[in-house]
Short mmCIF file of C-alpha atoms in Angstrom, two decimals:
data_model
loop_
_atom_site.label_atom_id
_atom_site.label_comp_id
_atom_site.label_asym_id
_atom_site.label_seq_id
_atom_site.Cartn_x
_atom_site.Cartn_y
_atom_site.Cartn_z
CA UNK A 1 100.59 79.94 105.62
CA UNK A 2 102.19 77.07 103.18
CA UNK A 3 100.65 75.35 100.47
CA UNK A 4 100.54 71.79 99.75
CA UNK A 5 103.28 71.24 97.62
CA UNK A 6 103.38 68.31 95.35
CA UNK A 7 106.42 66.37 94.51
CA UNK A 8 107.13 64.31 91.40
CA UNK A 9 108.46 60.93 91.74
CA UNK A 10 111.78 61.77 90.67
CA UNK A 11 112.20 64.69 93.10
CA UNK A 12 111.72 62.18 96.03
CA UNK A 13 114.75 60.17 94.09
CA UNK A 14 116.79 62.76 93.93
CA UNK A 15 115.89 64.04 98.11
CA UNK A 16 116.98 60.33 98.97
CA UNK A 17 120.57 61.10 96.38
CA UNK A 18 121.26 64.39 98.99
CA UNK A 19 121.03 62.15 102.34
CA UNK A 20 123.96 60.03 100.44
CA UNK A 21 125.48 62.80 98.82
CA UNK A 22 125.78 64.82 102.36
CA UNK A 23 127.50 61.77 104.37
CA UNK A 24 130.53 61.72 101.37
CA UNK A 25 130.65 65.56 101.38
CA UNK A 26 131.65 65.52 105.26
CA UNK A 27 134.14 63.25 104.52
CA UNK A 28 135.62 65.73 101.78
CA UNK A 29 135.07 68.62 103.37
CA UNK A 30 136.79 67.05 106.79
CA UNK A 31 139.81 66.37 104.18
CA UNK A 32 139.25 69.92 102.54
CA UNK A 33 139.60 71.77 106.00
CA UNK A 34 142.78 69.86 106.90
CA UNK A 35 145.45 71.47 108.42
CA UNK A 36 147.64 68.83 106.77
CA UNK A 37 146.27 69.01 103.23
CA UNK A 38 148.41 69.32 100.53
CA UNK A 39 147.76 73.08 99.08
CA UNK A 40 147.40 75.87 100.69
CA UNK A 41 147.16 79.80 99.98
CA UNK A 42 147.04 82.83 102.22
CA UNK A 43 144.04 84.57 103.92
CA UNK A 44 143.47 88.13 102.20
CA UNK A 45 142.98 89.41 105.76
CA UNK A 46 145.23 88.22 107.80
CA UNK A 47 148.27 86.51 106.13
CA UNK A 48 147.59 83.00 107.57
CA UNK A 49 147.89 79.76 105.90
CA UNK A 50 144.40 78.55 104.65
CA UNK A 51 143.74 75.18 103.28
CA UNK A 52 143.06 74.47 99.93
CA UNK A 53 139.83 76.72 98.77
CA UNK A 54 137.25 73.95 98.01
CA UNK A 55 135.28 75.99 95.64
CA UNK A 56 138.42 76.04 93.15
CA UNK A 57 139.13 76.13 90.07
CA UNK A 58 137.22 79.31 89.04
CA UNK A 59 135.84 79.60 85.62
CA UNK A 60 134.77 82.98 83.63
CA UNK A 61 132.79 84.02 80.75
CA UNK A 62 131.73 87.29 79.28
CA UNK A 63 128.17 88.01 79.92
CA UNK A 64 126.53 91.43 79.04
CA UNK A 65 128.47 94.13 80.65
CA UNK A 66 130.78 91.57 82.56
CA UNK A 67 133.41 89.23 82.32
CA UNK A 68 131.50 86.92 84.99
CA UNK A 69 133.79 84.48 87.38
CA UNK A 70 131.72 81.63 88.55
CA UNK A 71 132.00 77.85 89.97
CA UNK A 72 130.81 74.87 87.91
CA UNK A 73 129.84 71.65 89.25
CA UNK A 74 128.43 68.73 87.93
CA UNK A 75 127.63 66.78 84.99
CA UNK A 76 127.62 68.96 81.90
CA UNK A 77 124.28 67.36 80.65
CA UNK A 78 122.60 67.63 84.13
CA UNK A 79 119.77 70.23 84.77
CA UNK A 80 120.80 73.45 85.22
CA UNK A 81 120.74 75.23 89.02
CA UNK A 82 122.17 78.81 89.25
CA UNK A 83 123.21 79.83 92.82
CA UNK A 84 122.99 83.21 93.99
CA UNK A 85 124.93 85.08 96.89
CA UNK A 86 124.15 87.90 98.97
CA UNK A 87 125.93 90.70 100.67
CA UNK A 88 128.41 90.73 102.43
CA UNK A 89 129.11 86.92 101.75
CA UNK A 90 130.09 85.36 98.40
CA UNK A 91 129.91 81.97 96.28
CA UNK A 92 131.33 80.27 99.59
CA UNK A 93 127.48 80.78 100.62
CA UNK A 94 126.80 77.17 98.51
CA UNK A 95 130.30 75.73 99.08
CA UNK A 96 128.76 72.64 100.91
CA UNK A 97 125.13 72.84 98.63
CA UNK A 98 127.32 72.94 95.38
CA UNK A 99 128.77 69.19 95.68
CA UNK A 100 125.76 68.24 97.11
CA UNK A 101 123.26 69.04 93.94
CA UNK A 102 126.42 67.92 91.78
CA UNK A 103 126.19 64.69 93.42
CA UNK A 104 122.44 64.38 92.69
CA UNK A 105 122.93 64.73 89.33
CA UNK A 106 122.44 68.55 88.75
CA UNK A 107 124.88 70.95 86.43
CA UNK A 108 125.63 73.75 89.42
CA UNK A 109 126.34 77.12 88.40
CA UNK A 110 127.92 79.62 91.47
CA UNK A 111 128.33 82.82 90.20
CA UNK A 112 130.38 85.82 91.91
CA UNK A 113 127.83 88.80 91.12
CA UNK A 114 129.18 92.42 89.86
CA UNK A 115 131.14 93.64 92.42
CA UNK A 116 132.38 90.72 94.26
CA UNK A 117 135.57 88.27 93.92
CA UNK A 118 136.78 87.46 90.03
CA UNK A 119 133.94 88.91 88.26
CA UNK A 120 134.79 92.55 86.33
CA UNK A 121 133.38 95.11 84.11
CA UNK A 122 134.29 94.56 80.84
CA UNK A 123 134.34 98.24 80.04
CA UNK A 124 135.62 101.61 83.01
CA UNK A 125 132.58 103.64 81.19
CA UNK A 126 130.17 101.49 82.11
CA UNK A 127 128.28 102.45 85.49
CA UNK A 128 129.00 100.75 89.13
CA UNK A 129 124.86 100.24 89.62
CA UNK A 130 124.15 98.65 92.45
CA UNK A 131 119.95 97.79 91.55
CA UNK A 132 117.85 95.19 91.55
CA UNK A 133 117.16 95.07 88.19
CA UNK A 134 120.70 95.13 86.33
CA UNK A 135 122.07 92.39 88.63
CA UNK A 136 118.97 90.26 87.42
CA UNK A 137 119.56 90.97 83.94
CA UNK A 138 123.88 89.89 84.79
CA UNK A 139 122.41 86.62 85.56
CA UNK A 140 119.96 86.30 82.52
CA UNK A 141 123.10 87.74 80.79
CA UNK A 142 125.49 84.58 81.88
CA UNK A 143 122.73 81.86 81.02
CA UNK A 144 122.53 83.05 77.52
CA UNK A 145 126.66 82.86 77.62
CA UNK A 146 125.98 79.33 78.96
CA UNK A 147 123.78 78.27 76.75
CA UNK A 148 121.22 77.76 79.76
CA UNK A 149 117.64 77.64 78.80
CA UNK A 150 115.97 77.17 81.33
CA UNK A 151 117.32 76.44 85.47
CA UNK A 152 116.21 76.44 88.71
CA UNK A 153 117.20 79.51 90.93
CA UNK A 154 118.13 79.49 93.96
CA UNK A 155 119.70 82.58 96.46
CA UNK A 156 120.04 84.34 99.70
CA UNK A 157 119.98 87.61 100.33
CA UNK A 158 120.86 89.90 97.53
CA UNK A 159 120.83 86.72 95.56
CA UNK A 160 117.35 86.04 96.63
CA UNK A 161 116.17 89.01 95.81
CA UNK A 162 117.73 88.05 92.14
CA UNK A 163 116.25 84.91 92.51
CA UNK A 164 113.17 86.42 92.75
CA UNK A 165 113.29 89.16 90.11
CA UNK A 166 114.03 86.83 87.35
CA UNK A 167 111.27 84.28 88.49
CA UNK A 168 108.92 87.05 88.16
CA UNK A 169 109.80 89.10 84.94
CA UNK A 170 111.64 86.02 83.16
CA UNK A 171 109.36 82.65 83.87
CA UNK A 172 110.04 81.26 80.81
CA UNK A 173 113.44 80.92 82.16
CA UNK A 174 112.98 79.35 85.70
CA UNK A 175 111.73 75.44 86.06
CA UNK A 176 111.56 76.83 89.99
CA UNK A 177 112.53 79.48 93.07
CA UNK A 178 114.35 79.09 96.41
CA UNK A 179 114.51 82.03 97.84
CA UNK A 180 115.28 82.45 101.64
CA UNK A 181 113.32 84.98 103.21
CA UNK A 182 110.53 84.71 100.96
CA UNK A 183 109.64 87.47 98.61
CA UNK A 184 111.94 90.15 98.47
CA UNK A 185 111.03 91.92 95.06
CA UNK A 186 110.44 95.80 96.65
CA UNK A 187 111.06 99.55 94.72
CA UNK A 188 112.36 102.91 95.12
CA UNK A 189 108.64 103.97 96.34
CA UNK A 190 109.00 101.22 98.70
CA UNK A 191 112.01 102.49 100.54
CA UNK A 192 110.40 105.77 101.26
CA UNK A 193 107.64 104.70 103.43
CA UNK A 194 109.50 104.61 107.22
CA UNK A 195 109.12 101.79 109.28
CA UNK A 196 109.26 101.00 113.03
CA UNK A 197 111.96 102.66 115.21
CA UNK A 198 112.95 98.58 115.91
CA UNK A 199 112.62 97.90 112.64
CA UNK A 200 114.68 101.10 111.43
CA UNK A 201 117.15 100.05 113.64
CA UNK A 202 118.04 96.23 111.54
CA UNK A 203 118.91 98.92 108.62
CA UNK A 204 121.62 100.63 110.13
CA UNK A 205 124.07 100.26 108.00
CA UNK A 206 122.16 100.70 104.77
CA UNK A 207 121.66 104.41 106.42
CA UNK A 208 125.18 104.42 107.16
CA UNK A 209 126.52 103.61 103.71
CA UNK A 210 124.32 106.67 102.61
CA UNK A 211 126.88 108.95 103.58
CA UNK A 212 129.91 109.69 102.54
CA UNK A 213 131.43 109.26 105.71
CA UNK A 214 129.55 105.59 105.39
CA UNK A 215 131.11 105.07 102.42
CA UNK A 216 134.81 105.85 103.17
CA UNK A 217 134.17 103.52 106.30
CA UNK A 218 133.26 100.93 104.42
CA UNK A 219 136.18 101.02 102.20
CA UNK A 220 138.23 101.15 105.03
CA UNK A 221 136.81 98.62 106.83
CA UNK A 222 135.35 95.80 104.58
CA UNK A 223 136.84 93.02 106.50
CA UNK A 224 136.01 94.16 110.11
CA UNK A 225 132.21 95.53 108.87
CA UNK A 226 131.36 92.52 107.14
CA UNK A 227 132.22 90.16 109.81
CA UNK A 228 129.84 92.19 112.44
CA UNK A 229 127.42 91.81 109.76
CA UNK A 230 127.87 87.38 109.73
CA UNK A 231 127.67 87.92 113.58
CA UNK A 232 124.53 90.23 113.82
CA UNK A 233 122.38 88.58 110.82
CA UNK A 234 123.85 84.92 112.19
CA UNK A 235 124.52 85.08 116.00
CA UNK A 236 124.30 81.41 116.83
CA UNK A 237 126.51 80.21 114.05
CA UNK A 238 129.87 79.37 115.38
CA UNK A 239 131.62 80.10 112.44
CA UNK A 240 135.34 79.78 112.55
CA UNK A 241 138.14 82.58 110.89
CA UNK A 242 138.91 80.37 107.96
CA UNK A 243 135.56 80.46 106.79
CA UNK A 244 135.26 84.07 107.19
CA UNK A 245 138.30 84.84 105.11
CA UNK A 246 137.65 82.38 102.35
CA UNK A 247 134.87 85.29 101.99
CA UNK A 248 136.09 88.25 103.13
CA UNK A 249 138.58 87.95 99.65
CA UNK A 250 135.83 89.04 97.96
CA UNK A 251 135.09 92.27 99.07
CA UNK A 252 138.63 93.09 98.02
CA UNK A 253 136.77 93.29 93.82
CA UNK A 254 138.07 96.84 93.26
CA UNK A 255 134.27 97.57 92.26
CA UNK A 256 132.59 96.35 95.66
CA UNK A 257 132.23 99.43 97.26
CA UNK A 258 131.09 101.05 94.30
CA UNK A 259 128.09 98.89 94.03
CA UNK A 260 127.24 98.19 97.21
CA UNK A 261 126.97 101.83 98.65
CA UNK A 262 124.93 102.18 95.28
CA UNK A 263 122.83 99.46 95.81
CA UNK A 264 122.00 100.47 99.53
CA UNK A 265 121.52 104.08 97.92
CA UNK A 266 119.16 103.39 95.51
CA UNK A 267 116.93 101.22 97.70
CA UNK A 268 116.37 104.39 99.71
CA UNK A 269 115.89 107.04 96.42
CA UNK A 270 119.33 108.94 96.89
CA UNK A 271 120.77 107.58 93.99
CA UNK A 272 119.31 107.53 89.90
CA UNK A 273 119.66 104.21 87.88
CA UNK A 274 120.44 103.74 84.56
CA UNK A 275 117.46 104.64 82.30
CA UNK A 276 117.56 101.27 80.59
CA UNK A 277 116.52 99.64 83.82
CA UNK A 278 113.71 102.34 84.24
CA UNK A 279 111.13 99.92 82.45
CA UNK A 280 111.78 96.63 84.53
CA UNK A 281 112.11 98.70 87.32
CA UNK A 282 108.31 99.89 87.17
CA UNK A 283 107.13 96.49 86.46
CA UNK A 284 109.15 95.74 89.73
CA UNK A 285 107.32 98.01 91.79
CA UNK A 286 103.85 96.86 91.02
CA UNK A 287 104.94 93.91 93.17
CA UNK A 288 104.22 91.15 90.64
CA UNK A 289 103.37 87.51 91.54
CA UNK A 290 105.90 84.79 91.45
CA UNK A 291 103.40 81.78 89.28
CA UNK A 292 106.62 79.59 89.08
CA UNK A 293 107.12 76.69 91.34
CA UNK A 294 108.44 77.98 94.68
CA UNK A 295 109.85 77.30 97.91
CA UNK A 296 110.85 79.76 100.68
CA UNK A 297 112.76 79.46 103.47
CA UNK A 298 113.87 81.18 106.91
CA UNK A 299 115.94 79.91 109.32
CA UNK A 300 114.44 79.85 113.15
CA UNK A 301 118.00 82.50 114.47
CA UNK A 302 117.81 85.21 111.61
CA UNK A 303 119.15 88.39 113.05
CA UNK A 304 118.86 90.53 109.41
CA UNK A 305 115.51 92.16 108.87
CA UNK A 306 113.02 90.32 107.13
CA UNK A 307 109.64 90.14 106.93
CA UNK A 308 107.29 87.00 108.01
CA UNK A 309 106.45 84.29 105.76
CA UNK A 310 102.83 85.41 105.88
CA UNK A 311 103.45 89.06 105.29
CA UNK A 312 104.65 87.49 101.19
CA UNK A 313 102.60 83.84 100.77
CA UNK A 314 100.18 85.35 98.67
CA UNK A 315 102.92 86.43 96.31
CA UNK A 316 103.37 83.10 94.76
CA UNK A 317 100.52 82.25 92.96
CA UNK A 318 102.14 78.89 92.04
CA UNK A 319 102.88 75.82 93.67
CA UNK A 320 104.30 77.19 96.80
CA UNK A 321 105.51 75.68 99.98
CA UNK A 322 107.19 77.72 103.40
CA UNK A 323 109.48 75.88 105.01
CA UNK A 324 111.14 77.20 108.61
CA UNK A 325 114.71 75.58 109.50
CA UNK A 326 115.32 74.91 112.62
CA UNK A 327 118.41 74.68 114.91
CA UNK A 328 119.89 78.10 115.46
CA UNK A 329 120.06 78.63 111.43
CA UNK A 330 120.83 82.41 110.67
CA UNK A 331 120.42 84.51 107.72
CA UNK A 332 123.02 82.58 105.58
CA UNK A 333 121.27 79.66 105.56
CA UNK A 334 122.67 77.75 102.74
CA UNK A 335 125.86 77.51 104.35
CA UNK A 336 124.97 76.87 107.46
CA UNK A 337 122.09 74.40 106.93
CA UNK A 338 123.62 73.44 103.07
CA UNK A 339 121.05 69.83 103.69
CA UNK A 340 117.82 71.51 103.87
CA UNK A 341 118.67 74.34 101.42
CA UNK A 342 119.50 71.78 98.94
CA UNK A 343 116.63 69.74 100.02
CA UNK A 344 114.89 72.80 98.95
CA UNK A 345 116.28 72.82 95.08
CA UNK A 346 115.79 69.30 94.18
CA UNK A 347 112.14 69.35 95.17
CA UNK A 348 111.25 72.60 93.02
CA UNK A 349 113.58 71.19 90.22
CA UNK A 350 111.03 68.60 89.82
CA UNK A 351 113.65 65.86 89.52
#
């Protein structure tokens, strides 16, 4: 069930800026991708030659607990659009949705989250937590190091679940959501209730990484598991090895495993979080409503569990609109449909 959803004239401006903004970004990205370009540096995985990485230079900042690496694209001046990434993918999730917005006049923000490619712990005391609630409160942590009032959020996967968090407990701070697979905000009480054998079966690996034998695996392994992952949640997207590897770097954060197998942990009760979380954390688990302006998306070939758009449309008590992509489109869906995702920003950015 979708809302009507109400654009303002400059939001239909700046949908008309992606269509031009798209046909010059094929062009670059056809030059990008090059196997003659000037500039290349090696795959972490396997030792190949890979073009120039199109989401360089990296920036960072110290934010809360972190000194943050992120992207930055755009006009300094423009309004402010913070993209999220999930697991086990990275800031490559936006790297054709980045120029895009930039194009169209935003100021895009791409942030690596705790645990993944540049971005490190300012301090060894401080704890490898994996929840919800401190990676929302990195993000609110790098907009105040930014200087960002106010932006438009946008994520997939565990970035959509960000996404989400922030929109709900931090409005004040969100012109508007984008959050594939709808609304994602869930609790520790949550993850005890059992679902479907089928269903159970999407989770393996989050049961997996709750053992210790899961978790040396992983470590072992972060290349190999993460690509079954891309094929299973994305099995009709053709994606090539470059790609993968431009990714795949990031697992390599000497923190990853840390936080992921504590993330997955925590989700299902088998791991404590830090008690200054515990407060947001119970706000979190009365499921609160989402009143800012929001669109959600799913592509039409997700293989990752997630549940249907109207199992979570009452959840956004705002202007709200569903949108379903069509054409094969998987669980990354920025990256693989980077048009309609961006599509997707400009309209709740109210351009």
């Amino acid at each position: 069930m979708s809302m009507p959803y109400s654009l303002p004239r400059r939001a239909f401006l700046g949908t008309a800026a992606i269509g031009v903004a798209a046909s010059q970004l094929a062009s670059m990205s056809a030059f990008a991708q090059s196997p003659g370009s000037p500039g290349v540096h090696a795959a972490a995985s396997s030792g190949r030659a890979l073009p120039l990485d199109p989401m360089a230079p990296l920036k960072s900042i110290d934010a809360g607990v972190l000194n943050v690496g992120y992207v930055e694209r755009g006009s300094i001046n423009g309004p402010p659009v913070v993209l999220l990434h999930g697991w086990p993918y990275d800031i490559h999730t936006y790297v054709d949705v980045a120029p895009i917005l930039a194009a169209a006049g935003y100021r895009v923000i791409v942030p690596y989250l705790r645990g993944y490619g540049t971005t490190r712990f300012l301090a060894d005391e401080t704890p490898r937590n994996g929840q919800p609630a401190a990676i929302a409160v990195d993000i609110i942590a790098l907009m105040d190091a930014l200087n960002i009032q106010k932006a438009t959020i946008a994520g997939c996967d565990w970035g959509a679940r960000t996404a989400c968090i922030i929109a709900a407990l931090w409005p004040a701070r969100v012109n508007g959501l984008v959050s594939v697979s709808g609304y994602l905000i869930g609790s520790q009480e949550a993850g005890k209730i059992p679902l479907p054998p089928e269903a159970e079966l999407k989770w393996w690996y989050q049961y997996y990484l709750s053992t210790e034998r899961g978790r040396a695996g992983y470590d072992k392994n972060r290349q190999a598991f993460a690509k079954l992952i891309w094929q299973t949640a994305s099995p009709k997207w053709a994606f090539d090895d470059a790609t993968f590897e431009r990714s795949g770097a990031a697992l390599e954060n000497p923190d990853h495993v840390s936080i992921v197998v504590h993330n997955y942990r925590w989700r299902l009760g088998l791991a404590e979080g830090e008690a200054k979380y515990l407060e947001l954390e119970k706000r979190l688990a009365q499921g609160p409503l989402i009143a800012v302006p929001t669109i959600t998306l799913e592509g039409d070939a997700n293989g990752a569990p997630h549940p249907e758009p109207s199992d979570y449309a009452k959840k956004f008590s705002g202007a709200y609109e569903h949108r379903l992509i069509k054409g094969g489109i998987g669980h990354n869906l920025p990256q693989e449909a980077p048009e309609a995702f961006a599509a997707a920003v400009v309209a709740v950015a109210g351009r």
